[in-house]
Coordinates of N, CA and C and ligand atoms in Angstrom, one line a residue:
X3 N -17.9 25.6 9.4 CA -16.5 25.1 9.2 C -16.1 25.3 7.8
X4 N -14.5 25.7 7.9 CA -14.4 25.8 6.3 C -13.4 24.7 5.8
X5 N -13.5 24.3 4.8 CA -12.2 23.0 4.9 C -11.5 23.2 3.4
X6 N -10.2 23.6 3.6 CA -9.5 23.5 2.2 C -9.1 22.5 1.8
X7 N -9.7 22.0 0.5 CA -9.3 20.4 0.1 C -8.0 20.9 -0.7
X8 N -7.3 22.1 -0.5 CA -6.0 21.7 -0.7 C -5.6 20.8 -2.3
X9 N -7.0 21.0 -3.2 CA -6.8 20.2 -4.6 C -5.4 20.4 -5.3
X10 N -4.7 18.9 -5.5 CA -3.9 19.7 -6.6 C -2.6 20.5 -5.5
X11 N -2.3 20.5 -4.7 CA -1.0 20.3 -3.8 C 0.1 19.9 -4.0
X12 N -0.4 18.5 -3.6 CA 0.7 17.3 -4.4 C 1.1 17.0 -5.9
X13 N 2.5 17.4 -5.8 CA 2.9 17.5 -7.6 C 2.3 16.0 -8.2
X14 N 2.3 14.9 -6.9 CA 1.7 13.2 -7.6 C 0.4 13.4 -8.5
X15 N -0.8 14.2 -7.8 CA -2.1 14.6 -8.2 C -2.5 15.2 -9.3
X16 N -1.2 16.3 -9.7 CA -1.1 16.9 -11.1 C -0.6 15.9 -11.9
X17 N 0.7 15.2 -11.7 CA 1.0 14.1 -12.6 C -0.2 13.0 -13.5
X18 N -1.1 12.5 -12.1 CA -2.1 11.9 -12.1 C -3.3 12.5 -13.1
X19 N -3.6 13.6 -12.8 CA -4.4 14.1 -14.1 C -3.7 14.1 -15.5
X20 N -3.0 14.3 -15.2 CA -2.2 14.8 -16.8 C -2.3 13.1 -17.3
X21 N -1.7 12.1 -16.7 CA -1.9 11.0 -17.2 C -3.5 10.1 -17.5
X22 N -4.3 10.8 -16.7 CA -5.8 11.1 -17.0 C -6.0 11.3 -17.8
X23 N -6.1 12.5 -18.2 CA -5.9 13.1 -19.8 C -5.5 12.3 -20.9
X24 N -3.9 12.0 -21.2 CA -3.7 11.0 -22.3 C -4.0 10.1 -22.0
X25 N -4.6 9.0 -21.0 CA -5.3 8.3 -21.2 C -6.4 8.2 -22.2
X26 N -7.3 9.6 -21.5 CA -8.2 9.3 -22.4 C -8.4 10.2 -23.7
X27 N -7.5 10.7 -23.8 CA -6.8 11.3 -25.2 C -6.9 9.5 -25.9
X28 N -5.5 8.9 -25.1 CA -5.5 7.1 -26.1 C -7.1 6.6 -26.5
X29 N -7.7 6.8 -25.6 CA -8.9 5.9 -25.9 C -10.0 6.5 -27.1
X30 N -9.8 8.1 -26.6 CA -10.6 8.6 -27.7 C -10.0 8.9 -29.5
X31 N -9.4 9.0 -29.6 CA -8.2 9.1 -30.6 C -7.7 7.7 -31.0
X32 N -7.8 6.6 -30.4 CA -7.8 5.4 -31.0 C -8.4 5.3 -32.1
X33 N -7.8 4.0 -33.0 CA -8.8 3.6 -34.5 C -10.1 2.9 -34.5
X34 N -10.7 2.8 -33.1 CA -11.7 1.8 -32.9 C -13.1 3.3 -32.8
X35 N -12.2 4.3 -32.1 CA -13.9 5.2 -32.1 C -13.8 6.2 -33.3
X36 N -12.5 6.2 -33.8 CA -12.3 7.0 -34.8 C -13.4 8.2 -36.1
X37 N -14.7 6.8 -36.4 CA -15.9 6.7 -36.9 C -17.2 7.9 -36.2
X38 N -16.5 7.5 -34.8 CA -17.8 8.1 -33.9 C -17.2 9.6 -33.5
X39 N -15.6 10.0 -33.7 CA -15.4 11.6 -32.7 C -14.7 12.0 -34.0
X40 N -15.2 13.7 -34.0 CA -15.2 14.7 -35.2 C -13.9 15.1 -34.8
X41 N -13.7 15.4 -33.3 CA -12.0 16.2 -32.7 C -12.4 16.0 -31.2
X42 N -11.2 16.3 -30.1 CA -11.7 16.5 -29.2 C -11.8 18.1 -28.8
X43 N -12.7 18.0 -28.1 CA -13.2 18.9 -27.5 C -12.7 19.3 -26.2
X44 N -12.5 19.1 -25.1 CA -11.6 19.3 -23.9 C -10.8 18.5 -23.6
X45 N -9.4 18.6 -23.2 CA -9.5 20.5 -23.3 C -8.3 20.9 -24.4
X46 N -8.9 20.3 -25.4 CA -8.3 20.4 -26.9 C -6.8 20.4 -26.4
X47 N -5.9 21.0 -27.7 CA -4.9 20.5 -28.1 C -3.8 21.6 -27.0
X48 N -4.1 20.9 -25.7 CA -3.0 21.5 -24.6 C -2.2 20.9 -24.6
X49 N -0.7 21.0 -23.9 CA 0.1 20.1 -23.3 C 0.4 21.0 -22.5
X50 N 2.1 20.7 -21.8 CA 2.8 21.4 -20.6 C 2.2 22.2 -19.6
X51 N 2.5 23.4 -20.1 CA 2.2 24.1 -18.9 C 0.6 24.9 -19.1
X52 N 0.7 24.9 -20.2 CA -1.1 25.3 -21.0 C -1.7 24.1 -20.1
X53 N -1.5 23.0 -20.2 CA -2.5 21.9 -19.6 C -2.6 21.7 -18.5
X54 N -1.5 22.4 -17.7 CA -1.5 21.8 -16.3 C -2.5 23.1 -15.7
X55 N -2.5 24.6 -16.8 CA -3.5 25.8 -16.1 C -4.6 25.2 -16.1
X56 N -5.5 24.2 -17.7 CA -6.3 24.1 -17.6 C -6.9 23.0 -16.3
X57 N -6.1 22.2 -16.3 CA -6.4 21.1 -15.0 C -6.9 21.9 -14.1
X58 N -5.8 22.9 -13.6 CA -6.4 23.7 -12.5 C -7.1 24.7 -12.2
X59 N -8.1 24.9 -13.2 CA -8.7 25.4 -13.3 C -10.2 24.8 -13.9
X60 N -9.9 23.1 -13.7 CA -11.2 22.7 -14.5 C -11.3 21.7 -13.1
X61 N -10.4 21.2 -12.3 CA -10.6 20.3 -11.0 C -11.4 20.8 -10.3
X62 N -12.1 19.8 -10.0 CA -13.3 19.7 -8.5 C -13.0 18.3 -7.7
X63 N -13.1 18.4 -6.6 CA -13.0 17.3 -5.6 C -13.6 16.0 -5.7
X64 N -14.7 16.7 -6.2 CA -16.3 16.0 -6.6 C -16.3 15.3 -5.6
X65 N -16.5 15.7 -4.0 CA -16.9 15.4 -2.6 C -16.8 14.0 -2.2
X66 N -15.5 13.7 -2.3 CA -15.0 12.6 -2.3 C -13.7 12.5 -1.2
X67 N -14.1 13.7 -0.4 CA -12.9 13.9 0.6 C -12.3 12.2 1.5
X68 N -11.3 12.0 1.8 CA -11.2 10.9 2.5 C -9.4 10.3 2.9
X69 N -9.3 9.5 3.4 CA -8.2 9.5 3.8 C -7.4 10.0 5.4
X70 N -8.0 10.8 6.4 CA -7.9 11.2 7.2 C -7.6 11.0 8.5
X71 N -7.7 9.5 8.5 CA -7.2 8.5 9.6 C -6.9 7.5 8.8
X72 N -6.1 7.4 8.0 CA -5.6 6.0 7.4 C -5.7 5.0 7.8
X73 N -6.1 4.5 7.5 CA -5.3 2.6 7.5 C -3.8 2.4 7.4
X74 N -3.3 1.9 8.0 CA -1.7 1.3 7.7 C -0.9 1.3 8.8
X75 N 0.6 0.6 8.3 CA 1.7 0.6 9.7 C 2.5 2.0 9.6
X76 N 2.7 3.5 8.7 CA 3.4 4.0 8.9 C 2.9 5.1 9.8
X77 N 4.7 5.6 10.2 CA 3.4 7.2 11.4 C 2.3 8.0 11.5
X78 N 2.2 8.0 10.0 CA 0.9 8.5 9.7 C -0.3 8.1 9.6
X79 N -0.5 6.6 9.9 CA -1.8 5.8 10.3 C -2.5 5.8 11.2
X80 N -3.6 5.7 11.5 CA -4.3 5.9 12.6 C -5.1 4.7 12.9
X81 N -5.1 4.0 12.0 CA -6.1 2.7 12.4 C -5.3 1.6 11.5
X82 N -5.3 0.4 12.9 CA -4.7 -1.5 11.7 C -5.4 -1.5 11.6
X83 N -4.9 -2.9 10.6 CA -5.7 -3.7 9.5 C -7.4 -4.2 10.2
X84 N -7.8 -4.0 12.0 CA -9.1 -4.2 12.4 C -9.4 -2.9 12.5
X85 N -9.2 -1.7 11.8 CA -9.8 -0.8 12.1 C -10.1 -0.2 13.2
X86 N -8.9 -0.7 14.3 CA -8.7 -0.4 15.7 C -7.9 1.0 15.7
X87 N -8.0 2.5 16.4 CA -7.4 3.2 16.4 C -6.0 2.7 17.6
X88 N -4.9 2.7 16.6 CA -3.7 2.9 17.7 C -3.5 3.7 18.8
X89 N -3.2 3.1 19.9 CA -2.7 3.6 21.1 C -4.3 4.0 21.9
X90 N -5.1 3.7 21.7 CA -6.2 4.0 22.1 C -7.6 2.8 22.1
X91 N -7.8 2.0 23.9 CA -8.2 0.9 23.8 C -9.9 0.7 23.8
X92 N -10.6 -0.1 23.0 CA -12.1 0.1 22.3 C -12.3 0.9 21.6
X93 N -11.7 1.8 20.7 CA -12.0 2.7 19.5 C -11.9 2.0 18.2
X94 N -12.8 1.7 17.3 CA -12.2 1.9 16.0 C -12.7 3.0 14.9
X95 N -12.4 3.0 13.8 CA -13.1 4.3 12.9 C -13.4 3.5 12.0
X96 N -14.7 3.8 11.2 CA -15.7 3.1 10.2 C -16.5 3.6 9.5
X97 N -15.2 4.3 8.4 CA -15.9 5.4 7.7 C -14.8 5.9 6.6
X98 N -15.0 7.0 5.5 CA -14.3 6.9 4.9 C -12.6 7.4 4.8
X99 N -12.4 8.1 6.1 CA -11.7 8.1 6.8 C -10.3 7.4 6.5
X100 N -11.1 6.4 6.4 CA -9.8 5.1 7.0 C -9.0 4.9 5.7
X101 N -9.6 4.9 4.8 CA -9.5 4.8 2.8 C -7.3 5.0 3.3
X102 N -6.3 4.0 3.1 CA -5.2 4.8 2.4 C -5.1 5.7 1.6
X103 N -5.3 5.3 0.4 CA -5.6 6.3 -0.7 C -7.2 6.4 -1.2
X104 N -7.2 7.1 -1.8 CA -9.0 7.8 -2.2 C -9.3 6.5 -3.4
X105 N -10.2 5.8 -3.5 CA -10.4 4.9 -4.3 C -10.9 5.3 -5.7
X106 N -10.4 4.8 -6.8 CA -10.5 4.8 -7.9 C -12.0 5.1 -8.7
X107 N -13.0 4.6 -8.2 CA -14.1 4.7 -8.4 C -14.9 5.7 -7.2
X108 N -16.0 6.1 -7.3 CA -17.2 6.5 -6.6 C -16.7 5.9 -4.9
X109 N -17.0 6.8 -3.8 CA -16.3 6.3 -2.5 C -17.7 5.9 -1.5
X110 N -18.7 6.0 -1.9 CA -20.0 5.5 -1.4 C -19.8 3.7 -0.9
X111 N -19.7 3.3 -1.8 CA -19.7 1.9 -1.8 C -18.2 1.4 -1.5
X112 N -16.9 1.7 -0.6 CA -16.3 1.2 -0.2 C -16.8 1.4 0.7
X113 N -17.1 2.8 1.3 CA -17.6 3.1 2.7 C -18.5 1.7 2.8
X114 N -19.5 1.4 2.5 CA -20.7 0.4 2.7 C -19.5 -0.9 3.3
X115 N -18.6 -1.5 2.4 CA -17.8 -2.2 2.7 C -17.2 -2.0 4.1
X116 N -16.3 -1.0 3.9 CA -15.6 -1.0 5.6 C -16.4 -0.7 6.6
X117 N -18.1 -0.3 6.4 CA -19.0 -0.9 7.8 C -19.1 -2.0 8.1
X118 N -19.4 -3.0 6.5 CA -19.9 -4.4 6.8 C -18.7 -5.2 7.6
X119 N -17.0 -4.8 7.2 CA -15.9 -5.5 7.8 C -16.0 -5.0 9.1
X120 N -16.3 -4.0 9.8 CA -16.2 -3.5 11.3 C -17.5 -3.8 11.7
X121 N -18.5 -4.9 11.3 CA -19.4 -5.3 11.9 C -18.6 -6.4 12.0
X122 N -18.2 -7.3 11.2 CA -17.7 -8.6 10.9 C -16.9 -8.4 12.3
X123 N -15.8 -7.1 12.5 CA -14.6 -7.7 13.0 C -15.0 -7.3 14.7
X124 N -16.2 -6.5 15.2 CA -17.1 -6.4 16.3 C -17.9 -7.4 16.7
X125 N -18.1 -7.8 15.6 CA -19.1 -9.9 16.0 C -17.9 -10.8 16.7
X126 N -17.0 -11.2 15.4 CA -15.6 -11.8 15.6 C -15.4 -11.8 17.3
X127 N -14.9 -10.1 17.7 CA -14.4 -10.3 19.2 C -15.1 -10.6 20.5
X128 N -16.7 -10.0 19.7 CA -17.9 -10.0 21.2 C -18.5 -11.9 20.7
X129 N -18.2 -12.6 19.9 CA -18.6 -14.0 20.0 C -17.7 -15.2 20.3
X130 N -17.8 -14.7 21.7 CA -17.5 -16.0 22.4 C -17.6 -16.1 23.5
Ligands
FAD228 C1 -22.8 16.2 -2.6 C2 -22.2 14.8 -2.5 C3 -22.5 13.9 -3.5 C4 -21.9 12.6 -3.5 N1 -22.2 11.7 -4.5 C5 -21.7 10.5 -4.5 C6 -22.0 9.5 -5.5 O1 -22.8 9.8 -6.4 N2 -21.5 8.3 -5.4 C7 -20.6 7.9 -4.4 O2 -20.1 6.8 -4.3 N3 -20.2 8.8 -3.4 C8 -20.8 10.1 -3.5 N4 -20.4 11.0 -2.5 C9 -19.4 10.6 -1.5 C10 -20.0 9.7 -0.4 O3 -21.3 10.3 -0.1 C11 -19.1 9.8 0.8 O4 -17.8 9.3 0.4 C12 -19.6 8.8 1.9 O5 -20.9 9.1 2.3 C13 -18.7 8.9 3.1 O6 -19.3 8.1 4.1 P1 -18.9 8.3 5.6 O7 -19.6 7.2 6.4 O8 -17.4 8.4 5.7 O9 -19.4 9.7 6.0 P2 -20.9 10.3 6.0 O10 -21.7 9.6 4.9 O11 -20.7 11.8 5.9 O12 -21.5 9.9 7.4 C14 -21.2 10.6 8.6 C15 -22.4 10.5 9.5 O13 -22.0 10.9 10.8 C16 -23.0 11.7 11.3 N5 -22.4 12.5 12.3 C17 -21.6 13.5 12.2 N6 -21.2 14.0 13.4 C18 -21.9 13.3 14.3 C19 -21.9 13.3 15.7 N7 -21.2 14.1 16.5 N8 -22.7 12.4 16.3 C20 -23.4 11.5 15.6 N9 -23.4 11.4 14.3 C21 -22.6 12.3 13.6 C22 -23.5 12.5 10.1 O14 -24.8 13.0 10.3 C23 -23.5 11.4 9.0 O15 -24.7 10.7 9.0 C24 -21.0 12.3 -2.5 C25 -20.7 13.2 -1.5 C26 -21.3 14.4 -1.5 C27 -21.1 15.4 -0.3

């Protein structure tokens, strides 16, 4: 199977990095580490359209795919807030799948989370 993560599509995603970047442009370039960094180093002194080649050309996924049956009320959701798939009776999905958006950190440990809630919410209906 081949799967195109399609990186970098969405003009939001490029915004996103770029604001990634001065981020941590602010942090490193602050008066507080000032002591500890000689210059930066990547991806040095880009902006516009220089920075948006290097983004894309330096992005990886970093296998973090997810999002693919949402959670939510719009068209495009596939599972409510019990991780029940709509329109379809005894299914739910429990897995990273469900994520709205791709979470901020490492996506291991939400996954862990939305098993332990779709145990919770499989006890809940079978106890009583
Ligand atoms: C190389 C790599 C490195 C990563 N490193 C990190 C990291 O350091 N930290 C972090 O937080 N996240 C990391 N991730 C991401 C994290 O592993 C995933 O987000 C997470 O495992 C997704 O969990 P999941 O339950 O959705 O899917 P998976 O963990 O992929 O689980 C799906 C399971 O379903 C099984 N399966 C598939 N088809 C069938 C079938 N027909 N019948 C029965 N079983 C089936 C599979 O064998 C698998 O066990 C990494 C991912 C990769 C690929």
């Amino acid at each position: 199977m081949l799967i195109e993560a399609n990186a970098l599509s969405d003009p939001d995603d490029l915004k996103t990095a770029i604001s990634c970047v001065e981020t941590l442009r602010e942090i490193g370039n602050s008066a507080e580490l000032r002591p500890f960094v000689a210059r930066e180093v990547m991806p040095g002194d880009l902006t516009g359209a220089e920075l948006e080649t290097y983004l894309r050309d330096a992005v990886t996924t970093y296998w973090h795919e997810c999002g693919t049956a949402k959670m939510g009320r719009d068209p495009m959701s596939v599972v409510d807030g019990h991780l029940k798939v709509y329109g379809v009776e005894g299914l739910r999905v429990a897995d990273a799948s469900i994520m709205p958006r791709i979470s901020t950190a490492n996506t291991m440990a939400p996954c862990v989370v939305i098993g332990e809630r779709a145990a919770q919410f499989i006890v809940a209906d079978h106890d009583s």
